[in-house]
Amino acid sequence: MELLRHAITAISPLSSESMNAYLSAWKHWSAPKDHFLLREQAVSDYIYFIEKGVARIFYYKNDKEITEWIAMDEQFFLSITSFFNRTPSHLIIHTIEPSEVYGIHHNDFMRLADQYHDVEKLLRKMVTGSLILSQIRMDSIQFETAQQRYDRLLKHSPQIIQRVPVSYIASFLGVTLETLSRIRSAK
Amino acid sequence: MELLRHAITAISPLSSESMNAYLSAWKHWSAPKDHFLLREQAVSDYIYFIEKGVARIFYYKNDKEITEWIAMDEQFFLSITSFFNRTPSHLIIHTIEPSEVYGIHHNDFMRLADQYHDVEKLLRKMVTGSLILSQIRMDSIQFETAQQRYDRLLKHSPQIIQRVPVSYIASFLGVTLETLSRIRSAK
DNA sequence: AGGTACATTTGATATATATCAAATAACGTT
DNA sequence: AACGTTATTTGATATATATCAAATGTACCT
């Protein structure tokens, strides 16, 4: 839980009272490699934090797996539309390595945000960070070639190639595995 | 200013004290048709609100105009990366009809968010709304064809076709004008 | 170690959209 | 109304990536 506390403080510091109330709202899950931490719930209204390991977050769209995110290294992640709109995303969390994952429920987060100004500010900063990432990703999908997106990923998280199967990376980058394979062999 | 007050309240209500402080931080611009309200500043760190008229928000990318947003009908808009990252976006606001536009500076908004819990909550809700839109748009760009994106726009804001030149709509949809022309003629 | 399932690569072809180029239409100005 | 300018349409071709199909490579299981 120390890493979670630290990650929160890095985004926006909380008073000790807020921090205690907030941290106690987080639940913890532990999973071995290749395990389904969350499986097609109706609505996935949690914000997650991965303390250790690697997890793939995906859903089915027309019977195809869409990798929405690959989480590792003390990252927060969530299914944005599901979390905020309360619409079903059928989110699935699948561990790629033995992993420790935390999650806080939408209702708990909102209740605490109403109660504490600094928790509200934390939430705002988390959403803002998510928005900036969303914009960068949109720009990347709209204007960059598959090659450029792959290069960007390599530069930004080089370890991902060693730890995650190519097929997941392809879906995450928004290309087919065949295309990614060709990009990689052209190097 | 009444429409702005109303739009704010619809997102998240403010106490009368917060509302007074907040509204007085907004500036107002008035412009005839085909006028440049904002021209390539270094950083565009305002959130805008269009009270009346239509405005196009765009920037240059490799000497090409990219229409980031077409604002009308009492909508808020902003250059997300520029506003939150404080990086230059060279944003240009160009009116397509005579327009009344309001704007609040990043610094003022942040100062008031620190001061009033309900302003912080308003900001969080605005960012959240923006994030949801960003996700919908990304999904649309990644998985829908140009035809589907055009249909979606028609359904969502049918008036836009009458009021905005095709070339701007094309750029907003992320296609060339030739492609949009063909889509339209195939109907 | 051998076999089976799965992951990755390689090849041939199809498709949506961009690009380049030209023709036509609409629009504003005097 | 006629002119030049700008917007839109139409046509021919190029390109990135998807799709379908098969071959090769790798890893897990008893």
Coordinates of C-alpha atoms (C1' of nucleotides) in Angstrom, one line a residue:
Chain A
M1 CA 0.0 0.0 0.0
E2 CA 3.0 2.3 0.4
L3 CA 3.5 2.5 -3.3
L4 CA -0.1 3.5 -3.8
R5 CA 0.2 6.2 -1.1
H6 CA 3.3 7.5 -2.8
A7 CA 1.7 7.6 -6.3
I8 CA -1.3 9.5 -4.9
T9 CA 0.9 12.0 -3.2
A10 CA 2.8 12.5 -6.4
I11 CA -0.4 13.5 -8.2
S12 CA -1.8 15.7 -5.4
P13 CA -0.9 15.6 -1.7
L14 CA -3.7 14.8 0.9
S15 CA -4.0 15.8 4.5
S16 CA -3.4 12.9 6.9
E17 CA -7.1 12.7 7.7
S18 CA -8.1 12.6 4.0
M19 CA -5.4 10.1 3.2
N20 CA -6.5 7.7 5.9
A21 CA -10.1 7.9 4.8
Y22 CA -9.1 7.6 1.1
L23 CA -6.6 4.7 1.4
S24 CA -9.0 2.6 3.5
A25 CA -11.5 2.8 0.6
W26 CA -9.1 0.9 -1.7
K27 CA -9.4 -2.9 -2.1
H28 CA -6.6 -5.2 -2.9
W29 CA -6.3 -8.2 -5.3
S30 CA -3.5 -10.6 -5.8
A31 CA -3.1 -12.8 -8.9
P32 CA -0.6 -15.2 -10.4
K33 CA 0.5 -15.0 -14.0
D34 CA -2.2 -15.5 -16.7
H35 CA -5.1 -14.9 -14.4
F36 CA -8.3 -13.1 -15.0
L37 CA -8.6 -10.5 -12.3
L38 CA -11.8 -9.1 -13.6
R39 CA -14.1 -10.8 -16.0
E40 CA -16.7 -9.1 -18.1
Q41 CA -18.6 -7.4 -15.3
A42 CA -21.6 -5.4 -16.4
V43 CA -20.0 -2.1 -15.5
S44 CA -16.5 -1.7 -14.4
D45 CA -16.7 1.3 -12.1
Y46 CA -13.3 1.1 -10.5
I47 CA -10.1 3.0 -10.8
Y48 CA -7.2 0.6 -10.5
F49 CA -3.6 0.8 -9.5
I50 CA -1.0 -1.8 -10.4
E51 CA 1.6 -2.1 -7.6
K52 CA 3.6 -4.9 -9.2
G53 CA 3.5 -6.9 -12.3
V54 CA 1.8 -6.3 -15.7
A55 CA -1.8 -6.4 -16.6
R56 CA -3.7 -6.1 -19.9
I57 CA -7.0 -4.4 -19.9
F58 CA -9.3 -5.3 -22.8
Y59 CA -12.8 -5.8 -24.0
Y60 CA -14.6 -7.4 -26.9
K61 CA -15.8 -5.3 -29.8
N62 CA -17.6 -7.4 -32.5
D63 CA -16.0 -10.5 -31.1
K64 CA -12.5 -9.1 -31.4
E65 CA -10.3 -8.4 -28.4
I66 CA -9.4 -4.7 -28.1
T67 CA -6.5 -4.0 -25.8
E68 CA -7.4 -0.7 -24.1
W69 CA -4.4 -0.5 -22.0
I70 CA -1.3 -2.3 -20.8
A71 CA -0.6 -1.4 -17.2
M72 CA 2.6 -1.8 -15.3
D73 CA 5.0 0.1 -13.0
E74 CA 2.8 1.7 -10.4
Q75 CA 0.3 3.0 -12.9
F76 CA -3.3 4.0 -12.4
F77 CA -5.8 2.8 -15.0
L78 CA -9.6 2.7 -15.6
S79 CA -12.2 2.2 -18.3
I80 CA -13.0 5.8 -18.8
T81 CA -16.4 5.6 -20.4
S82 CA -17.6 2.9 -18.0
F83 CA -16.3 4.7 -15.0
F84 CA -17.8 8.1 -15.7
N85 CA -20.8 7.3 -17.8
R86 CA -21.7 4.1 -15.8
T87 CA -22.2 2.3 -19.1
P88 CA -21.1 -1.4 -19.5
S89 CA -17.7 -1.8 -20.9
H90 CA -17.3 -5.5 -20.2
L91 CA -13.8 -4.8 -19.1
I92 CA -11.5 -7.7 -18.6
I93 CA -8.2 -7.5 -16.6
H94 CA -5.8 -10.3 -17.4
T95 CA -2.4 -10.5 -15.7
I96 CA 0.6 -11.1 -17.8
E97 CA 2.9 -11.5 -14.8
P98 CA 2.1 -12.2 -11.2
S99 CA 0.5 -9.0 -10.1
E100 CA -0.7 -6.9 -7.2
V101 CA -3.7 -4.7 -8.1
Y102 CA -5.7 -2.2 -6.1
G103 CA -9.0 -0.7 -6.9
I104 CA -11.4 2.0 -5.5
H105 CA -15.1 2.0 -6.4
H106 CA -16.7 5.0 -8.1
N107 CA -19.2 5.5 -5.3
D108 CA -16.5 5.6 -2.6
F109 CA -14.3 8.0 -4.6
M110 CA -17.2 10.4 -5.2
R111 CA -18.3 10.3 -1.6
L112 CA -14.8 11.2 -0.4
A113 CA -14.4 13.9 -3.0
D114 CA -17.6 15.6 -1.7
Q115 CA -16.3 15.3 1.8
Y116 CA -12.7 16.5 1.4
H117 CA -11.6 19.3 -0.9
D118 CA -8.2 17.8 -1.4
V119 CA -9.7 14.5 -2.5
E120 CA -11.8 16.4 -5.0
K121 CA -8.6 18.1 -6.2
L122 CA -6.8 14.7 -6.5
L123 CA -9.7 13.4 -8.6
R124 CA -9.5 16.4 -10.8
K125 CA -5.8 16.0 -11.3
M126 CA -6.2 12.3 -12.1
V127 CA -8.9 13.0 -14.6
T128 CA -6.8 15.7 -16.1
G129 CA -3.9 13.4 -16.5
S130 CA -6.1 10.9 -18.1
L131 CA -7.5 13.5 -20.5
I132 CA -4.0 14.5 -21.6
L133 CA -3.1 10.9 -22.2
S134 CA -6.3 10.4 -24.2
Q135 CA -5.4 13.4 -26.3
I136 CA -1.9 12.2 -27.0
R137 CA -3.2 8.8 -28.0
M138 CA -5.8 10.3 -30.2
D139 CA -3.3 12.5 -31.9
S140 CA -1.1 9.5 -32.3
I141 CA -3.8 7.3 -33.9
Q142 CA -5.0 10.1 -36.2
F143 CA -1.7 11.5 -37.5
E144 CA 1.0 8.9 -37.0
T145 CA 1.8 5.8 -39.0
A146 CA 1.9 2.4 -37.3
Q147 CA 5.6 2.6 -37.5
Q148 CA 5.7 5.9 -35.7
R149 CA 3.4 4.6 -33.0
Y150 CA 5.6 1.6 -32.4
D151 CA 8.7 3.8 -32.2
R152 CA 7.0 6.0 -29.7
L153 CA 6.0 3.0 -27.5
L154 CA 9.5 1.6 -27.7
K155 CA 11.0 4.9 -26.6
H156 CA 8.4 5.5 -23.9
S157 CA 8.3 2.0 -22.4
P158 CA 11.1 -0.2 -23.8
Q159 CA 10.5 -2.9 -21.3
I160 CA 7.0 -3.6 -22.6
I161 CA 8.4 -5.5 -25.6
Q162 CA 10.2 -8.0 -23.3
R163 CA 7.2 -8.5 -21.0
V164 CA 4.2 -8.5 -23.3
P165 CA 3.3 -10.7 -26.3
V166 CA 3.4 -9.0 -29.7
S167 CA -0.3 -9.6 -30.4
Y168 CA -1.4 -7.6 -27.3
I169 CA 1.0 -4.8 -28.3
A170 CA -0.5 -4.7 -31.8
S171 CA -4.0 -4.3 -30.5
F172 CA -2.9 -1.7 -28.1
L173 CA -1.3 0.2 -31.0
G174 CA -4.4 -0.2 -33.1
V175 CA -2.9 -2.4 -35.8
T176 CA -3.1 -6.1 -36.7
L177 CA -0.5 -8.5 -35.5
E178 CA 0.6 -9.1 -39.1
T179 CA 1.3 -5.4 -39.6
L180 CA 3.2 -5.1 -36.3
S181 CA 5.3 -8.1 -37.2
R182 CA 6.3 -6.5 -40.5
I183 CA 7.2 -3.3 -38.8
R184 CA 9.4 -5.2 -36.4
S185 CA 11.1 -7.3 -39.0
A186 CA 11.9 -4.2 -41.1
K187 CA 14.3 -3.0 -38.4
Chain B
M1 CA -23.6 36.3 -19.2
E2 CA -26.9 34.6 -18.2
L3 CA -26.3 31.7 -20.6
L4 CA -22.9 31.2 -19.2
R5 CA -24.2 31.1 -15.7
H6 CA -26.9 28.7 -16.8
A7 CA -24.4 26.4 -18.5
I8 CA -22.2 26.3 -15.5
T9 CA -25.0 25.5 -13.2
A10 CA -26.0 22.6 -15.5
I11 CA -22.6 21.1 -15.0
S12 CA -22.3 21.6 -11.3
P13 CA -24.1 24.2 -9.2
L14 CA -22.1 26.9 -7.3
S15 CA -22.9 28.8 -4.1
S16 CA -23.8 32.4 -4.8
E17 CA -20.4 33.5 -3.3
S18 CA -18.5 31.1 -5.6
M19 CA -20.6 32.0 -8.6
N20 CA -19.9 35.7 -8.2
A21 CA -16.2 35.3 -7.8
Y22 CA -16.1 32.8 -10.7
L23 CA -18.2 34.7 -13.2
S24 CA -16.3 37.9 -12.6
A25 CA -13.1 36.1 -13.7
W26 CA -14.6 35.5 -17.2
K27 CA -13.7 37.9 -20.0
H28 CA -15.9 38.6 -23.0
W29 CA -15.2 39.0 -26.8
S30 CA -17.5 40.0 -29.5
A31 CA -16.8 39.4 -33.2
P32 CA -18.5 39.8 -36.6
K33 CA -18.5 36.9 -39.1
D34 CA -15.2 35.7 -40.5
H35 CA -13.1 37.3 -37.8
F36 CA -10.1 36.0 -36.0
L37 CA -10.9 36.1 -32.3
L38 CA -7.6 34.6 -31.3
R39 CA -4.6 34.4 -33.5
E40 CA -1.6 32.0 -32.9
Q41 CA -0.8 33.0 -29.4
A42 CA 2.2 31.1 -27.9
V43 CA 0.0 29.2 -25.4
S44 CA -3.8 29.3 -25.4
D45 CA -4.5 28.8 -21.7
Y46 CA -8.2 29.7 -21.7
I47 CA -11.4 27.8 -21.4
Y48 CA -13.9 29.3 -23.8
F49 CA -17.7 29.5 -23.9
I50 CA -19.6 30.4 -27.0
E51 CA -22.8 32.2 -26.2
K52 CA -24.0 32.8 -29.7
G53 CA -22.7 32.1 -33.2
V54 CA -20.3 29.5 -34.6
A55 CA -16.6 29.4 -34.2
R56 CA -13.9 27.1 -35.6
I57 CA -10.9 26.3 -33.5
F58 CA -7.9 25.1 -35.4
Y59 CA -4.1 25.0 -35.5
Y60 CA -1.4 24.4 -38.1
K61 CA 0.3 21.0 -38.3
N62 CA 3.0 20.7 -41.0
D63 CA 1.5 23.8 -42.7
K64 CA -1.9 22.2 -42.8
E65 CA -5.0 23.5 -41.0
I66 CA -6.3 21.0 -38.4
T67 CA -9.8 21.9 -37.2
E68 CA -9.8 20.8 -33.6
W69 CA -13.3 21.7 -32.8
I70 CA -16.4 23.5 -34.2
A71 CA -18.1 25.3 -31.4
M72 CA -21.7 26.5 -31.3
D73 CA -24.8 26.5 -29.2
E74 CA -23.6 27.5 -25.7
Q75 CA -20.7 25.1 -25.7
F76 CA -17.5 25.1 -23.7
F77 CA -14.3 24.4 -25.6
L78 CA -10.5 24.5 -25.0
S79 CA -7.2 23.3 -26.4
I80 CA -6.7 20.5 -24.0
T81 CA -3.0 20.0 -24.3
S82 CA -2.2 23.7 -24.3
F83 CA -4.5 24.4 -21.3
F84 CA -3.3 21.7 -19.0
N85 CA 0.3 21.1 -20.1
R86 CA 0.9 24.8 -20.8
T87 CA 2.5 23.9 -24.1
P88 CA 2.1 26.0 -27.2
S89 CA -0.8 24.9 -29.4
H90 CA -0.9 28.0 -31.7
L91 CA -4.6 27.9 -31.4
I92 CA -6.7 30.0 -33.7
I93 CA -10.3 30.9 -33.2
H94 CA -12.1 32.0 -36.3
T95 CA -15.8 33.0 -36.3
I96 CA -18.0 31.6 -39.0
E97 CA -21.0 33.7 -37.8
P98 CA -21.2 36.8 -35.7
S99 CA -20.3 35.5 -32.3
E100 CA -20.1 36.2 -28.6
V101 CA -17.4 34.3 -26.9
Y102 CA -16.3 34.2 -23.2
G103 CA -13.0 33.0 -21.8
I104 CA -11.5 32.3 -18.4
H105 CA -7.7 32.1 -17.9
H106 CA -6.1 29.0 -16.5
N107 CA -4.5 30.9 -13.6
D108 CA -7.9 32.4 -12.5
F109 CA -9.7 29.1 -12.7
M110 CA -7.0 27.3 -10.6
R111 CA -6.9 30.1 -8.0
L112 CA -10.7 29.9 -7.6
A113 CA -10.6 26.1 -7.5
D114 CA -8.2 26.2 -4.6
Q115 CA -10.3 28.7 -2.8
Y116 CA -13.8 27.1 -3.3
H117 CA -14.5 23.4 -3.1
D118 CA -17.5 23.7 -5.4
V119 CA -15.4 25.5 -8.1
E120 CA -12.9 22.6 -7.8
K121 CA -15.8 20.2 -8.3
L122 CA -17.0 22.2 -11.3
L123 CA -13.6 22.0 -12.9
R124 CA -13.5 18.2 -12.2
K125 CA -16.8 17.8 -13.9
M126 CA -15.8 19.9 -16.9
V127 CA -12.6 17.9 -17.3
T128 CA -14.5 14.7 -17.0
G129 CA -17.0 15.7 -19.7
S130 CA -14.0 16.7 -21.9
L131 CA -12.4 13.3 -21.2
I132 CA -15.6 11.4 -22.2
L133 CA -15.8 13.4 -25.4
S134 CA -12.2 12.7 -26.1
Q135 CA -12.7 9.0 -25.7
I136 CA -15.8 9.0 -27.9
R137 CA -13.9 10.9 -30.6
M138 CA -10.9 8.5 -30.3
D139 CA -13.1 5.5 -30.6
S140 CA -14.8 7.1 -33.6
I141 CA -11.5 7.8 -35.4
Q142 CA -10.0 4.4 -34.6
F143 CA -12.9 2.2 -35.4
E144 CA -15.4 4.0 -37.6
T145 CA -15.2 4.7 -41.3
A146 CA -15.3 8.3 -42.6
Q147 CA -18.9 7.6 -43.7
Q148 CA -19.9 6.5 -40.2
R149 CA -18.2 9.5 -38.6
Y150 CA -20.1 11.8 -41.0
D151 CA -23.4 10.1 -40.2
R152 CA -22.7 10.4 -36.5
L153 CA -22.1 14.2 -36.9
L154 CA -25.3 14.6 -39.0
K155 CA -27.3 12.9 -36.3
H156 CA -25.7 14.7 -33.4
S157 CA -25.6 18.2 -34.9
P158 CA -27.6 18.4 -38.1
Q159 CA -27.4 22.2 -38.2
I160 CA -23.7 22.1 -38.6
I161 CA -24.0 21.3 -42.3
Q162 CA -25.9 24.4 -43.1
R163 CA -23.7 26.7 -41.1
V164 CA -20.2 25.4 -41.7
P165 CA -18.2 25.0 -45.0
V166 CA -17.6 21.4 -46.0
S167 CA -13.8 21.8 -45.9
Y168 CA -13.9 22.7 -42.2
I169 CA -16.2 19.7 -41.5
A170 CA -13.8 17.4 -43.4
S171 CA -10.8 18.4 -41.3
F172 CA -12.9 18.1 -38.1
L173 CA -13.9 14.6 -39.1
G174 CA -10.3 13.8 -40.0
V175 CA -10.7 13.3 -43.7
T176 CA -9.7 15.3 -46.8
L177 CA -12.4 17.5 -48.4
E178 CA -12.4 15.3 -51.5
T179 CA -13.3 12.2 -49.4
L180 CA -16.1 14.1 -47.6
S181 CA -17.4 15.4 -50.9
R182 CA -17.6 11.8 -52.2
I183 CA -19.4 10.6 -49.1
R184 CA -21.9 13.4 -49.4
S185 CA -22.6 12.8 -53.1
A186 CA -23.1 9.0 -52.5
K187 CA -26.2 9.7 -50.5
Chain C
dA1 C1' 11.7 -36.1 -26.3
dG2 C1' 7.4 -35.8 -29.2
dG3 C1' 3.2 -33.9 -30.0
dT4 C1' -0.1 -30.4 -29.9
dA5 C1' -1.6 -25.9 -29.2
dC6 C1' -0.3 -21.2 -29.8
dA7 C1' 2.6 -17.2 -31.4
dT8 C1' 4.9 -15.2 -35.0
dT9 C1' 6.3 -14.5 -39.6
dT10 C1' 5.7 -14.3 -44.6
dG11 C1' 3.0 -13.8 -48.8
dA12 C1' -0.9 -12.4 -52.0
dT13 C1' -4.7 -9.6 -52.4
dA14 C1' -8.4 -6.2 -51.1
dT15 C1' -9.9 -1.8 -49.4
dA16 C1' -10.4 2.8 -47.6
dT17 C1' -8.6 6.9 -48.0
dA18 C1' -4.9 10.3 -49.5
dT19 C1' -2.8 12.7 -53.1
dC20 C1' -2.5 15.1 -57.3
dA21 C1' -4.9 17.2 -61.0
dA22 C1' -8.5 19.2 -63.4
dA23 C1' -13.4 20.6 -64.1
dT24 C1' -17.4 22.8 -62.5
dA25 C1' -20.1 25.6 -59.3
dA26 C1' -20.9 29.3 -56.1
dC27 C1' -19.9 33.7 -54.4
dG28 C1' -18.4 38.6 -53.7
dT29 C1' -17.1 42.8 -55.9
dT30 C1' -17.2 46.6 -58.9
Chain D
dA1 C1' -24.1 41.1 -65.4
dA2 C1' -19.2 39.8 -65.9
dC3 C1' -15.0 39.1 -63.5
dG4 C1' -11.9 36.9 -60.6
dT5 C1' -11.6 34.2 -56.5
dT6 C1' -12.7 30.5 -53.7
dA7 C1' -15.4 26.2 -52.7
dT8 C1' -16.8 21.9 -54.3
dT9 C1' -17.0 18.0 -57.2
dT10 C1' -15.1 14.5 -60.2
dG11 C1' -11.4 11.5 -62.0
dA12 C1' -7.0 8.8 -61.9
dT13 C1' -3.6 6.9 -59.2
dA14 C1' -0.8 5.9 -55.0
dT15 C1' -0.3 4.2 -50.3
dA16 C1' -0.9 2.3 -45.8
dT17 C1' -2.9 -1.2 -43.6
dA18 C1' -6.5 -5.0 -43.3
dT19 C1' -7.7 -9.4 -44.5
dC20 C1' -7.2 -14.1 -45.8
dA21 C1' -4.1 -18.0 -46.0
dA22 C1' -0.2 -20.6 -45.2
dA23 C1' 4.4 -21.6 -43.2
dT24 C1' 7.4 -21.5 -39.6
dG25 C1' 8.8 -21.1 -34.9
dT26 C1' 8.1 -21.7 -29.9
dA27 C1' 6.5 -23.4 -25.6
dC28 C1' 3.9 -26.3 -22.7
dC29 C1' 2.3 -31.1 -21.1
dT30 C1' 2.5 -36.0 -20.0

